[in-house]
């Protein structure tokens, strides 16, 4: 099973800032990496698939990069609606697909 | 618009059974694989099971293998999860999630709102 590790666990940032979240896989997942956003009390929502492709309706301020074992999600200018938990997820080797433990974005 | 609506959650005693359902709409159900993903209270996401579009291939996490059964009724656009021999560690919100492909488990591209299953310790 591929283990996904996200850092940091929590990030305190101000609206308007640029933020980068990291995700590392225990072995190469090529570019088979997705990012999901989960707001408090809500279901997750797909943001990014294929490491860098934005899902339908996702604003351009969200971007993903990386390949192999190291990936990043960048939010270019944080909006108040972006404070949430972000999960990376690999789908290169399954079953099982596996998720990271999440990074929580908090308002500074 | 894709819509996934889970139902069937509730309180069940250890060793008991429960069947979850997920009613799908807004897409050609039989064309896509489907998954169940769960989230224990205050915890992260854990994939539970997946099924191909035609239902002929199924996949399970080791933690539920032999206890849970995934199935689908394409005539009713409905996904199911039969959960037997439930344990306290199965307590979670269970999400129904659509896959972008016909077979295999890839990434959920649409998620339902979830249904809560509680198994007291």
Coordinates of C-alpha atoms in Angstrom, one line a residue:
Chain A
X1 CA 0.0 0.0 0.0
X2 CA 1.3 3.4 -0.9
X3 CA 1.5 5.8 2.0
X4 CA 0.8 9.5 1.3
X5 CA 2.3 12.1 3.7
X6 CA 1.1 15.7 3.7
X7 CA 2.9 18.7 5.3
X8 CA 2.3 20.7 7.2
X9 CA -0.6 19.3 9.2
X10 CA -1.9 22.9 9.8
X11 CA -1.1 26.1 8.1
X12 CA -2.2 29.6 9.4
X13 CA -2.4 32.1 6.6
X14 CA -4.0 35.4 5.8
X15 CA -6.5 36.1 3.0
X16 CA -4.7 37.2 -0.2
X17 CA -1.5 35.2 0.6
X18 CA 0.0 32.6 -1.7
X19 CA 0.1 29.2 -0.1
X20 CA 1.8 25.9 -1.1
X21 CA 0.8 22.5 0.4
X22 CA 3.0 19.5 0.0
X23 CA 2.3 15.8 -0.5
X24 CA 4.8 13.0 -0.6
X25 CA 4.3 9.4 -1.7
X26 CA 6.1 6.4 -0.3
X27 CA 6.9 5.3 -3.8
X28 CA 6.4 6.7 -7.3
X29 CA 2.8 7.4 -8.3
X30 CA 3.8 8.9 -11.6
X31 CA 1.3 11.7 -12.1
X32 CA -1.7 9.7 -10.8
X33 CA -2.3 12.2 -8.0
X34 CA -5.5 14.1 -7.0
X35 CA -6.3 16.8 -4.6
X36 CA -9.6 17.2 -2.7
X37 CA -10.9 20.1 -0.6
X38 CA -13.2 19.5 2.3
X39 CA -14.9 22.3 4.1
X40 CA -16.2 21.9 7.7
X41 CA -19.3 19.7 7.8
X42 CA -19.3 19.1 4.0
X43 CA -18.4 16.4 1.6
X44 CA -15.0 16.6 -0.2
X45 CA -14.7 18.1 -3.6
X46 CA -12.3 17.2 -6.3
X47 CA -9.9 20.1 -7.2
X48 CA -7.0 18.5 -9.2
X49 CA -6.4 15.2 -11.0
X50 CA -3.5 14.0 -13.0
X51 CA -1.3 16.1 -10.7
X52 CA -2.0 19.3 -12.5
X53 CA -5.4 19.3 -14.3
X54 CA -8.2 21.3 -12.6
X55 CA -11.5 19.7 -12.2
X56 CA -14.7 21.2 -13.6
X57 CA -15.5 24.6 -12.1
X58 CA -12.3 24.9 -10.1
X59 CA -10.9 28.5 -10.1
X60 CA -7.6 29.1 -11.8
X61 CA -6.0 30.2 -8.5
X62 CA -5.7 26.5 -7.7
X63 CA -2.8 24.8 -9.4
X64 CA -1.0 21.5 -8.9
X65 CA 2.4 20.3 -9.8
X66 CA 4.8 17.4 -9.3
X67 CA 5.4 13.9 -10.4
X68 CA 6.9 10.7 -9.0
X69 CA 6.9 11.1 -5.2
X70 CA 6.6 14.8 -4.6
X71 CA 3.6 17.0 -5.3
X72 CA 2.4 20.5 -4.4
X73 CA -0.9 22.3 -4.4
X74 CA -0.7 26.1 -4.8
X75 CA -3.4 28.6 -4.1
X76 CA -2.2 31.8 -5.6
X77 CA -4.3 34.3 -3.6
X78 CA -6.3 32.8 -0.7
X79 CA -10.0 33.7 -0.6
X80 CA -12.1 33.3 2.6
X81 CA -13.9 30.4 0.9
X82 CA -10.6 28.5 0.7
X83 CA -10.1 27.8 4.4
X84 CA -10.6 24.1 4.5
X85 CA -8.8 20.8 4.8
X86 CA -7.0 19.6 1.7
X87 CA -6.2 15.9 1.0
X88 CA -3.9 14.4 -1.6
X89 CA -4.8 11.0 -3.0
X90 CA -2.9 8.6 -5.2
X91 CA -4.5 6.3 -7.7
X92 CA -1.4 4.8 -9.4
X93 CA -1.4 1.6 -7.4
X94 CA -4.8 0.2 -6.4
X95 CA -6.5 -1.3 -4.6
X96 CA -6.4 0.6 -2.4
X97 CA -6.4 4.1 -3.5
X98 CA -4.9 6.1 -0.6
X99 CA -5.2 9.5 0.9
X100 CA -2.9 11.7 2.8
X101 CA -3.9 12.7 6.4
X102 CA -4.8 16.2 5.2
X103 CA -3.5 19.8 5.6
X104 CA -5.8 22.2 7.4
X105 CA -5.7 25.9 6.3
X106 CA -6.6 28.2 9.1
X107 CA -7.2 32.0 9.1
X108 CA -4.2 33.8 10.7
Chain B
X1 CA -25.7 17.9 -12.7
X2 CA -24.3 14.9 -10.9
X3 CA -26.2 14.1 -7.7
X4 CA -25.4 11.3 -5.3
X5 CA -27.6 10.7 -2.3
X6 CA -26.7 8.2 0.4
X7 CA -29.1 6.7 2.9
X8 CA -29.3 3.8 5.3
X9 CA -26.9 4.9 8.0
X10 CA -27.7 4.7 11.7
X11 CA -26.8 3.2 15.0
X12 CA -26.1 -0.5 15.0
X13 CA -24.7 -2.8 17.7
X14 CA -21.3 -4.5 17.3
X15 CA -21.7 -7.6 15.2
X16 CA -24.7 -6.2 13.5
X17 CA -25.5 -5.4 9.9
X18 CA -26.5 -2.4 7.8
X19 CA -27.0 -1.8 4.2
X20 CA -26.2 1.6 2.7
X21 CA -27.7 2.9 -0.5
X22 CA -26.6 5.6 -2.9
X23 CA -29.1 7.0 -5.4
X24 CA -27.3 8.5 -8.5
X25 CA -28.6 10.9 -11.0
X26 CA -27.3 13.4 -13.6
X27 CA -25.0 10.9 -15.5
X28 CA -25.1 7.6 -17.3
X29 CA -24.7 5.4 -14.2
X30 CA -23.7 2.2 -15.9
X31 CA -20.8 3.9 -17.6
X32 CA -18.8 4.6 -14.5
X33 CA -17.2 2.8 -11.6
X34 CA -18.3 3.8 -8.2
X35 CA -16.7 3.8 -4.8
X36 CA -17.4 4.0 -1.1
X37 CA -15.1 6.2 1.0
X38 CA -15.4 6.7 4.8
X39 CA -14.3 9.2 7.3
X40 CA -14.2 8.4 11.0
X41 CA -15.1 11.3 13.4
X42 CA -12.3 13.9 13.3
X43 CA -10.2 11.8 11.0
X44 CA -9.1 11.6 7.4
X45 CA -10.5 9.8 4.3
X46 CA -10.3 6.1 3.9
X47 CA -11.2 4.3 0.7
X48 CA -13.5 1.3 1.5
X49 CA -14.6 -0.4 -1.8
X50 CA -15.1 0.1 -5.5
X51 CA -17.1 -1.6 -8.3
X52 CA -16.9 -1.4 -12.0
X53 CA -19.6 0.1 -14.2
X54 CA -21.1 -3.3 -15.1
X55 CA -20.7 -4.6 -11.6
X56 CA -18.4 -7.5 -12.6
X57 CA -15.3 -6.3 -10.8
X58 CA -15.2 -5.4 -7.1
X59 CA -12.4 -4.2 -4.9
X60 CA -12.1 -3.9 -1.1
X61 CA -9.8 -2.4 1.5
X62 CA -8.2 -5.1 3.7
X63 CA -10.0 -3.6 6.7
X64 CA -13.4 -4.6 5.4
X65 CA -12.7 -7.6 3.1
X66 CA -14.9 -10.5 4.0
X67 CA -17.3 -8.3 6.0
X68 CA -18.6 -5.7 3.5
X69 CA -20.1 -6.3 0.0
X70 CA -20.4 -3.7 -2.7
X71 CA -23.0 -4.0 -5.4
X72 CA -25.0 -2.0 -7.8
X73 CA -28.4 -2.1 -9.6
X74 CA -27.9 -0.3 -12.9
X75 CA -31.6 -0.5 -13.6
X76 CA -32.2 1.7 -10.5
X77 CA -29.1 3.8 -10.7
X78 CA -28.3 2.7 -7.2
X79 CA -25.1 1.7 -5.4
X80 CA -25.1 -0.4 -2.3
X81 CA -22.8 -1.4 0.5
X82 CA -23.8 -4.4 2.7
X83 CA -21.9 -4.2 6.0
X84 CA -21.8 -7.2 8.2
X85 CA -20.0 -8.0 11.5
X86 CA -19.7 -4.3 12.2
X87 CA -17.1 -3.1 14.7
X88 CA -16.6 0.1 16.6
X89 CA -13.8 1.1 14.2
X90 CA -16.3 1.1 11.4
X91 CA -18.0 4.2 12.9
X92 CA -17.7 6.9 10.2
X93 CA -19.5 9.0 7.6
X94 CA -19.7 6.9 4.5
X95 CA -19.5 8.7 1.2
X96 CA -20.6 7.5 -2.1
X97 CA -18.2 8.7 -4.8
X98 CA -18.3 8.5 -8.6
X99 CA -15.2 7.4 -10.5
X100 CA -14.3 9.0 -13.8
X101 CA -13.7 5.7 -15.6
X102 CA -15.7 2.5 -16.2
X103 CA -13.4 0.1 -14.2
X104 CA -10.9 0.3 -11.4
X105 CA -10.7 2.8 -8.6
X106 CA -9.1 6.1 -9.5
X107 CA -10.1 9.4 -8.0
X108 CA -13.6 10.4 -6.9
X109 CA -14.7 13.2 -9.2
X110 CA -18.1 13.6 -7.5
X111 CA -19.0 12.9 -3.9
X112 CA -22.3 12.5 -2.1
X113 CA -23.0 14.2 1.2
X114 CA -22.5 11.1 3.2
X115 CA -24.4 9.0 5.7
X116 CA -23.3 8.4 9.3
X117 CA -22.8 4.9 10.7
X118 CA -22.3 4.5 14.4
X119 CA -21.2 1.3 16.1
X120 CA -20.8 1.8 19.8
X121 CA -17.8 0.3 21.6

